[in-house]
Coordinates of C-alpha atoms in Angstrom, one line a residue:
M1 CA 17.9 -26.8 -19.6
G2 CA 18.6 -24.7 -16.5
R3 CA 19.6 -26.2 -13.2
Y4 CA 16.0 -26.5 -11.9
F5 CA 13.7 -25.7 -14.8
F6 CA 13.9 -25.1 -18.5
D7 CA 16.2 -22.2 -19.2
K8 CA 13.6 -19.6 -20.2
T9 CA 11.4 -20.6 -17.2
E10 CA 14.3 -20.3 -14.8
R11 CA 15.4 -16.9 -16.2
G12 CA 11.8 -15.7 -16.2
I13 CA 11.4 -16.6 -12.5
D14 CA 14.6 -14.8 -11.7
F15 CA 13.7 -11.7 -13.6
V16 CA 10.1 -11.4 -12.2
W17 CA 10.7 -12.2 -8.6
M18 CA 14.3 -11.4 -7.8
Q19 CA 15.3 -8.3 -9.8
H20 CA 12.9 -5.4 -8.8
D21 CA 13.5 -3.8 -12.1
R22 CA 10.4 -3.1 -14.2
E23 CA 12.1 -3.7 -17.5
K24 CA 13.5 -7.0 -16.3
I25 CA 10.2 -8.0 -14.8
L26 CA 8.4 -7.4 -18.1
E27 CA 11.1 -9.3 -19.9
G28 CA 10.7 -12.1 -17.4
R29 CA 7.0 -12.4 -18.1
H30 CA 7.8 -12.5 -21.9
L31 CA 10.3 -15.4 -21.3
L32 CA 7.6 -17.3 -19.3
T33 CA 5.1 -16.7 -22.1
E34 CA 7.6 -18.0 -24.7
A35 CA 8.4 -21.1 -22.5
S36 CA 4.6 -21.7 -22.0
E37 CA 4.0 -21.6 -25.8
E38 CA 6.9 -24.1 -26.2
G39 CA 5.0 -26.5 -23.9
D40 CA 6.7 -26.1 -20.5
A41 CA 4.1 -26.8 -17.7
D42 CA 6.1 -25.0 -15.0
A43 CA 6.3 -21.9 -17.2
L44 CA 2.5 -21.9 -17.3
C45 CA 2.4 -22.1 -13.5
F46 CA 4.7 -19.1 -12.9
L47 CA 3.2 -17.1 -15.8
S48 CA -0.1 -17.5 -14.1
R49 CA 1.3 -16.0 -10.9
T50 CA 2.4 -12.9 -12.8
Y51 CA -1.3 -12.2 -13.5
M52 CA -2.5 -12.6 -9.9
G53 CA -1.8 -9.0 -8.8
A54 CA 0.3 -7.1 -6.3
Q55 CA 0.0 -9.7 -3.6
Y56 CA 2.0 -12.1 -5.7
V57 CA 4.5 -9.8 -7.5
W58 CA 6.3 -6.6 -6.5
Q59 CA 3.6 -3.9 -6.2
Y60 CA 5.5 -1.5 -8.5
S61 CA 6.2 -4.2 -11.2
G62 CA 3.9 -2.6 -13.7
L63 CA 2.3 -6.0 -14.5
D64 CA -1.4 -6.0 -15.2
E65 CA -3.8 -8.2 -13.2
D66 CA -6.1 -10.7 -14.8
D67 CA -7.7 -13.2 -12.5
D68 CA -9.4 -15.2 -15.2
R69 CA -6.3 -15.6 -17.2
A70 CA -4.3 -16.5 -14.1
E71 CA -6.7 -19.3 -13.2
K72 CA -6.8 -20.6 -16.7
L73 CA -3.1 -20.8 -17.0
L74 CA -2.7 -22.4 -13.5
R75 CA -5.3 -25.1 -14.4
E76 CA -3.5 -25.8 -17.6
S77 CA -0.1 -26.1 -15.8
I78 CA -1.6 -28.8 -13.5
Q79 CA -3.0 -30.8 -16.4
R80 CA 0.4 -30.6 -18.2
G81 CA 2.3 -31.8 -15.2
S82 CA 3.6 -28.9 -13.1
A83 CA 4.2 -30.0 -9.5
C84 CA 4.6 -26.4 -8.5
G85 CA 1.3 -25.7 -10.2
V86 CA -0.4 -28.3 -8.0
L87 CA 0.9 -26.9 -4.7
I88 CA 0.2 -23.2 -5.7
A89 CA -3.3 -24.2 -6.8
M90 CA -3.9 -25.7 -3.4
R91 CA -3.1 -22.2 -1.9
C92 CA -5.3 -20.4 -4.4
G93 CA -8.3 -22.7 -4.1
V94 CA -8.1 -23.8 -7.7
L95 CA -7.2 -27.4 -7.1
T96 CA -10.7 -28.9 -7.6
L97 CA -11.6 -32.5 -7.8
Y98 CA -11.4 -32.3 -11.6
E99 CA -7.8 -30.9 -11.4
R100 CA -6.8 -33.7 -8.9
R101 CA -8.1 -36.3 -11.3
S102 CA -6.5 -34.8 -14.3
M103 CA -3.1 -34.1 -12.9
P104 CA -0.4 -36.7 -13.9
F105 CA 0.6 -37.5 -10.4
A106 CA -0.5 -40.4 -8.3
S107 CA -1.0 -38.2 -5.2
L108 CA -0.4 -34.7 -3.8
K109 CA 2.7 -36.1 -2.0
E110 CA 4.2 -37.1 -5.3
A111 CA 3.9 -33.5 -6.6
W112 CA 5.2 -32.2 -3.2
N113 CA 8.3 -34.5 -3.4
I114 CA 9.2 -33.1 -6.8
V115 CA 9.1 -29.6 -5.5
Y116 CA 10.9 -30.6 -2.3
K117 CA 13.8 -32.0 -4.3
K118 CA 14.2 -28.7 -6.1
A119 CA 14.0 -26.8 -2.9
E120 CA 16.7 -29.0 -1.3
A121 CA 18.8 -28.4 -4.4
G122 CA 18.6 -24.7 -3.7
H123 CA 15.8 -23.1 -5.8
P124 CA 14.5 -20.1 -3.8
F125 CA 10.9 -20.2 -5.1
C126 CA 10.6 -23.9 -4.5
Q127 CA 11.9 -23.3 -1.0
Y128 CA 9.2 -20.7 -0.5
I129 CA 6.5 -23.1 -1.8
I130 CA 7.6 -25.9 0.6
G131 CA 7.7 -23.4 3.4
N132 CA 4.2 -22.4 2.6
T133 CA 2.9 -25.9 2.8
Y134 CA 3.9 -25.8 6.5
F135 CA 2.9 -22.2 7.1
W136 CA -0.6 -22.7 5.7
W137 CA -0.9 -26.3 7.0
D138 CA -1.4 -27.7 3.5
I139 CA 1.1 -30.5 4.5
F140 CA -1.6 -32.2 6.5
E141 CA -3.8 -32.7 3.4
I142 CA -0.8 -33.6 1.3
E143 CA 0.2 -36.3 3.8
G144 CA -3.4 -37.4 4.5
T145 CA -3.1 -36.8 8.3
K146 CA -4.7 -34.5 10.9
P147 CA -2.8 -32.0 13.1
V148 CA -4.0 -33.5 16.4
Q149 CA -3.4 -37.0 15.1
K150 CA 0.3 -36.2 14.5
Y151 CA 1.1 -33.7 17.2
Q152 CA -1.5 -34.5 20.0
T153 CA -2.6 -30.9 20.5
M154 CA -3.3 -27.9 18.2
E155 CA -0.8 -25.8 20.1
N156 CA 1.9 -28.5 19.4
A157 CA 0.9 -28.5 15.7
E158 CA 1.1 -24.7 15.4
L159 CA 4.6 -24.6 16.9
A160 CA 5.7 -27.6 14.7
M161 CA 4.5 -25.9 11.6
A162 CA 6.3 -22.7 12.4
Q163 CA 9.5 -24.5 13.2
L164 CA 9.3 -26.5 9.9
A165 CA 8.4 -23.4 7.8
E166 CA 11.0 -21.0 9.1
P167 CA 14.2 -22.5 7.7
W168 CA 12.6 -22.7 4.3
F169 CA 11.6 -19.1 4.3
E170 CA 15.1 -18.1 5.6
R171 CA 16.8 -20.0 2.9
A172 CA 14.5 -18.6 0.2
A173 CA 15.1 -15.1 1.4
A174 CA 18.9 -15.7 1.4
G175 CA 18.6 -16.9 -2.1
G176 CA 17.0 -13.6 -3.3
L177 CA 13.3 -14.2 -3.0
E178 CA 11.7 -11.2 -1.3
S179 CA 8.3 -12.8 -0.9
A180 CA 9.7 -15.3 1.6
V181 CA 10.4 -12.5 4.1
N182 CA 6.7 -11.7 4.3
N183 CA 5.7 -15.0 5.8
W184 CA 8.9 -15.4 7.8
Y185 CA 8.1 -12.0 9.4
A186 CA 4.5 -13.2 10.0
L187 CA 5.7 -16.2 12.0
Y188 CA 6.4 -13.9 14.9
D189 CA 3.1 -11.9 14.9
G190 CA 1.7 -14.1 17.6
T191 CA -0.9 -15.9 15.4
N192 CA 1.3 -18.4 13.5
G193 CA 2.8 -20.7 16.0
Y194 CA 5.4 -18.6 17.7
P195 CA 4.7 -16.1 20.5
E196 CA 4.6 -12.5 19.4
N197 CA 8.2 -11.2 19.1
K198 CA 8.6 -7.7 17.8
A199 CA 12.3 -7.7 18.3
Q200 CA 12.6 -10.8 16.1
Q201 CA 10.3 -9.2 13.5
L202 CA 12.6 -6.1 13.4
E203 CA 15.6 -8.3 12.9
I204 CA 13.9 -10.1 10.0
A205 CA 12.9 -6.8 8.5
R206 CA 16.6 -5.6 8.9
R207 CA 17.8 -8.8 7.1
G208 CA 15.3 -8.2 4.3
A209 CA 16.5 -4.6 4.0
E210 CA 20.2 -5.6 4.0
A211 CA 19.4 -8.2 1.3
G212 CA 18.4 -5.3 -1.0
F213 CA 14.7 -5.9 -1.1
P214 CA 13.0 -2.6 -1.7
V215 CA 9.8 -3.5 0.2
W216 CA 11.8 -4.4 3.2
M217 CA 14.1 -1.4 3.0
Y218 CA 10.8 0.6 3.2
N219 CA 9.4 -1.6 6.0
Y220 CA 12.6 -1.4 8.1
G221 CA 12.9 2.3 7.4
W222 CA 9.3 2.8 8.5
D223 CA 10.1 1.0 11.8
L224 CA 13.2 3.0 12.4
D225 CA 11.4 6.3 11.6
H226 CA 8.6 5.6 13.9
N227 CA 11.1 4.8 16.7
G228 CA 12.9 8.1 16.2
C229 CA 16.0 6.7 14.5
Y230 CA 15.5 9.2 11.7
S231 CA 19.0 9.3 10.1
E232 CA 19.3 5.5 9.9
A233 CA 15.7 5.3 8.5
H234 CA 16.6 7.9 5.9
K235 CA 19.3 5.7 4.4
Y236 CA 17.0 2.8 3.9
L237 CA 14.1 4.8 2.7
Q238 CA 16.2 6.6 0.1
R239 CA 17.6 3.4 -1.2
A240 CA 14.1 1.9 -1.4
A241 CA 12.7 5.0 -3.2
D242 CA 15.6 5.0 -5.7
M243 CA 14.8 1.3 -6.5
G244 CA 11.2 2.2 -7.3
Q245 CA 9.5 1.6 -3.9
A246 CA 7.2 4.7 -4.3
S247 CA 5.7 4.4 -0.8
A248 CA 9.1 5.5 0.6
W249 CA 8.8 8.9 -0.9
I250 CA 6.0 9.9 1.6
I251 CA 8.2 9.2 4.6
L252 CA 11.1 10.9 3.0
G253 CA 8.9 13.9 2.3
N254 CA 7.8 14.0 5.9
Q255 CA 11.4 13.9 7.1
Y256 CA 12.4 16.9 5.0
L257 CA 9.2 18.7 6.0
N258 CA 9.8 18.3 9.7
G259 CA 13.7 18.2 9.7
N260 CA 13.8 14.6 11.0
G261 CA 17.2 13.1 10.3
V262 CA 17.9 15.7 7.6
P263 CA 17.9 19.5 7.5
E264 CA 14.4 21.0 7.1
D265 CA 13.9 21.6 3.4
R266 CA 10.4 22.2 2.1
A267 CA 11.6 22.2 -1.5
A268 CA 13.2 18.7 -1.0
A269 CA 10.0 17.6 0.8
L270 CA 7.9 18.7 -2.2
R271 CA 10.2 16.8 -4.6
C272 CA 9.7 13.7 -2.6
Y273 CA 5.9 14.1 -2.3
E274 CA 5.7 14.8 -6.0
N275 CA 7.6 11.7 -6.9
G276 CA 5.2 9.6 -4.8
A277 CA 2.2 11.5 -6.3
R278 CA 3.3 10.6 -9.9
S279 CA 3.2 7.0 -8.8
G280 CA -0.4 7.3 -7.8
L281 CA -0.1 7.5 -4.0
T282 CA -3.0 9.5 -2.7
D283 CA -1.3 10.7 0.5
A284 CA 1.6 12.1 -1.6
Q285 CA -0.9 13.7 -4.1
Y286 CA -2.6 15.5 -1.2
M287 CA 0.7 16.6 0.4
T288 CA 1.9 17.9 -3.0
A289 CA -1.3 20.0 -3.4
L290 CA -0.9 21.3 0.2
L291 CA 2.7 22.5 -0.2
Y292 CA 1.8 24.2 -3.5
Y293 CA -1.2 25.8 -1.7
Q294 CA 0.9 27.0 1.3
G295 CA 3.7 28.4 -0.9
K296 CA 6.2 28.3 2.0
G297 CA 9.7 27.6 0.8
V298 CA 8.3 26.7 -2.7
Q299 CA 6.5 28.7 -5.3
K300 CA 2.8 28.9 -4.7
D301 CA 1.0 27.4 -7.7
S302 CA -2.8 27.2 -7.7
A303 CA -2.9 25.3 -10.9
K304 CA -0.9 22.5 -9.3
V305 CA -3.1 22.6 -6.2
F306 CA -6.0 22.0 -8.5
Y307 CA -4.3 19.2 -10.4
W308 CA -3.0 17.2 -7.5
A309 CA -6.0 17.8 -5.2
Q310 CA -8.3 16.6 -8.0
R311 CA -6.2 13.5 -8.5
A312 CA -6.2 12.8 -4.8
V313 CA -10.0 13.1 -4.7
V314 CA -10.7 11.1 -7.9
E315 CA -8.1 8.3 -7.4
G316 CA -8.2 8.0 -3.6
E317 CA -11.1 10.0 -2.2
D318 CA -8.7 11.8 0.1
K319 CA -11.0 13.8 2.5
E320 CA -8.6 16.6 3.1
A321 CA -8.0 17.0 -0.6
Y322 CA -11.8 17.6 -0.9
V323 CA -11.2 20.9 1.0
L324 CA -8.3 22.1 -1.2
L325 CA -10.2 21.1 -4.4
G326 CA -13.4 22.8 -3.2
H327 CA -11.4 25.9 -2.2
V328 CA -9.8 26.4 -5.6
L329 CA -13.0 25.7 -7.5
L330 CA -15.0 28.0 -5.3
R331 CA -12.6 30.9 -5.9
G332 CA -11.5 30.0 -9.4
E333 CA -7.8 29.8 -8.4
G334 CA -5.7 27.8 -10.9
T335 CA -8.8 26.5 -12.7
Q336 CA -12.2 27.7 -14.0
K337 CA -14.5 28.9 -11.2
D338 CA -17.2 26.4 -10.4
E339 CA -18.9 27.6 -7.2
K340 CA -21.6 24.9 -7.1
K341 CA -19.0 22.1 -7.4
G342 CA -16.7 23.8 -5.0
L343 CA -19.4 24.1 -2.4
D344 CA -20.5 20.5 -2.8
L345 CA -17.0 19.4 -2.1
L346 CA -16.6 21.6 1.0
L347 CA -19.9 20.4 2.4
T348 CA -19.0 16.8 1.8
A349 CA -15.7 17.4 3.6
Q350 CA -17.5 19.0 6.5
K351 CA -19.8 16.0 6.8
H352 CA -16.8 13.6 7.1
D353 CA -15.2 15.9 9.6
V354 CA -18.3 16.0 11.8
Q355 CA -18.9 12.3 11.5
E356 CA -15.3 11.6 12.7
Y357 CA -15.8 13.8 15.7
E358 CA -19.2 12.1 16.6
K359 CA -17.6 8.6 16.3
K360 CA -14.2 9.2 17.8
G361 CA -14.3 12.5 19.7
R362 CA -11.7 14.1 17.5
Y363 CA -11.9 15.9 14.2
L364 CA -10.6 14.3 11.0
F365 CA -8.8 17.4 9.7
S366 CA -5.8 19.4 10.9
Q367 CA -6.4 22.9 12.2
E368 CA -5.1 24.3 8.9
I369 CA -7.5 22.4 6.8
R370 CA -10.4 23.1 9.1
G371 CA -9.4 26.8 8.9
I372 CA -9.7 26.7 5.1
L373 CA -13.0 24.8 5.2
C374 CA -14.7 27.0 7.8
G375 CA -13.3 30.2 6.2
D376 CA -14.7 29.2 2.8
L377 CA -18.1 28.1 4.2
G378 CA -18.2 31.4 6.1
D379 CA -17.6 33.3 2.9
V380 CA -20.3 31.3 1.1
Y381 CA -22.9 32.5 3.5
A382 CA -21.5 35.9 4.0
D383 CA -21.6 36.7 0.3
G384 CA -24.5 34.5 -0.7
I385 CA -22.5 32.3 -3.0
V386 CA -24.9 29.6 -4.5
V387 CA -26.9 29.8 -1.2
N388 CA -29.0 32.6 0.3
Q389 CA -27.0 35.1 2.2
D390 CA -27.0 34.4 5.9
Y391 CA -24.7 36.4 8.2
E392 CA -25.6 34.3 11.3
K393 CA -24.3 31.1 9.6
A394 CA -21.3 32.9 8.2
I395 CA -20.3 34.1 11.7
A396 CA -20.9 30.6 13.1
Y397 CA -18.4 29.1 10.6
Y398 CA -15.8 31.8 11.3
D399 CA -16.2 31.4 15.0
V400 CA -15.3 27.7 14.8
V401 CA -11.7 28.4 13.8
A402 CA -11.2 32.1 14.7
G403 CA -9.2 31.0 17.7
W404 CA -6.3 30.1 15.5
D405 CA -7.0 31.0 11.9
S406 CA -6.1 34.5 10.9
Y407 CA -8.2 34.6 7.8
A408 CA -11.4 33.7 9.8
Q409 CA -10.4 36.3 12.4
A410 CA -10.2 39.0 9.7
Q411 CA -13.4 37.9 8.0
R412 CA -15.2 37.8 11.4
A413 CA -14.0 41.3 12.2
R414 CA -15.9 42.6 9.1
F415 CA -19.2 42.1 11.0
K416 CA -20.9 43.7 14.0
K417 CA -24.3 43.3 15.8
S418 CA -26.6 46.2 15.5
F419 CA -27.4 47.7 18.9
F420 CA -31.2 47.6 18.6
S421 CA -32.0 44.6 16.4
R422 CA -29.1 42.4 17.6
K423 CA -28.6 41.2 14.1
W424 CA -25.3 40.9 12.4
T425 CA -24.4 43.5 9.8
R426 CA -21.3 44.4 7.9
R427 CA -19.2 47.1 9.4

């Protein structure tokens, strides 16, 4: 028997929610499975949570999501007598009248008291659960009272709930539970009892980062980077990335690409983007394809442009990646030529670019990507690729970007208007 739960359950909780190590997290789920099979109700509750998806576990944990299984396990935990299961089920909308009648507790308050004692004794996850009963106002249902009845006004109730929740989140965070920082931070967003306080949010983010939580190293690094503190941001972002927080690779790549806080190094930027791309991040996949396309400071590689642009399109529908993928397919660079598919991608990208301009008065794509797009569409009509040859349309596309794009300028220069017919012809 552990200090708060059965030994396997306690170790499982620690491995899944406090280690940020994929092997440990998987081992933690295995321990919770074993404890569940041995009849521990609380193990069922926490095992259920491992199947609830990235909102409830570290997003890079590698744990599969299964809502049906999660709900089944949570209901079973309630019936077997898990007080934690009762309070978590309230949050998940699973505590139906049937579960309330079948739980072996005389009231919700009895279940709350059991979790409260473990929270007082020092268990971080129980502290987080108790904090959440205030943060989400479940405590009023638990105690059978109304906010205005107890605090006279809703404003008083909101402030009281924030004040009661905060110390529990702070204690849980200090005990190693990253999830507690999320709601602690949210207390100061202006919608959860306290007035908006960005300085306090930044301090909470810093404390989460200093505690070694990879998500908060990333969040704090993001804040620092966006406020121009590039060198300081780099330290936190690199630590987060090294711990498996893949989202940090994108900002690190941007820093190396632009020389923010580190010497400009396109090869280092590519390594960062490619690390993020392998983790399935669409933005990183696109940037990897772009750097291989540009071939500046790194070896140009059309096959990798095709590979990463295709993944960015298929996995994340990245609109700029449509242009790169359409380009290499149209020209057969790094892949088998498919002019029809390439043109379809380019036209789809153009539609999105125009729609963005019509809605917001600005184009979706950078000048470089618009240059590739209009250059390719100009060539399509100039050479009659898939469509009927039409020099007027070709010139119109070149002219859109000829002010800054050297390729479009060169292609445009291949044409002239005849003196008599005033039609475009090749020189």
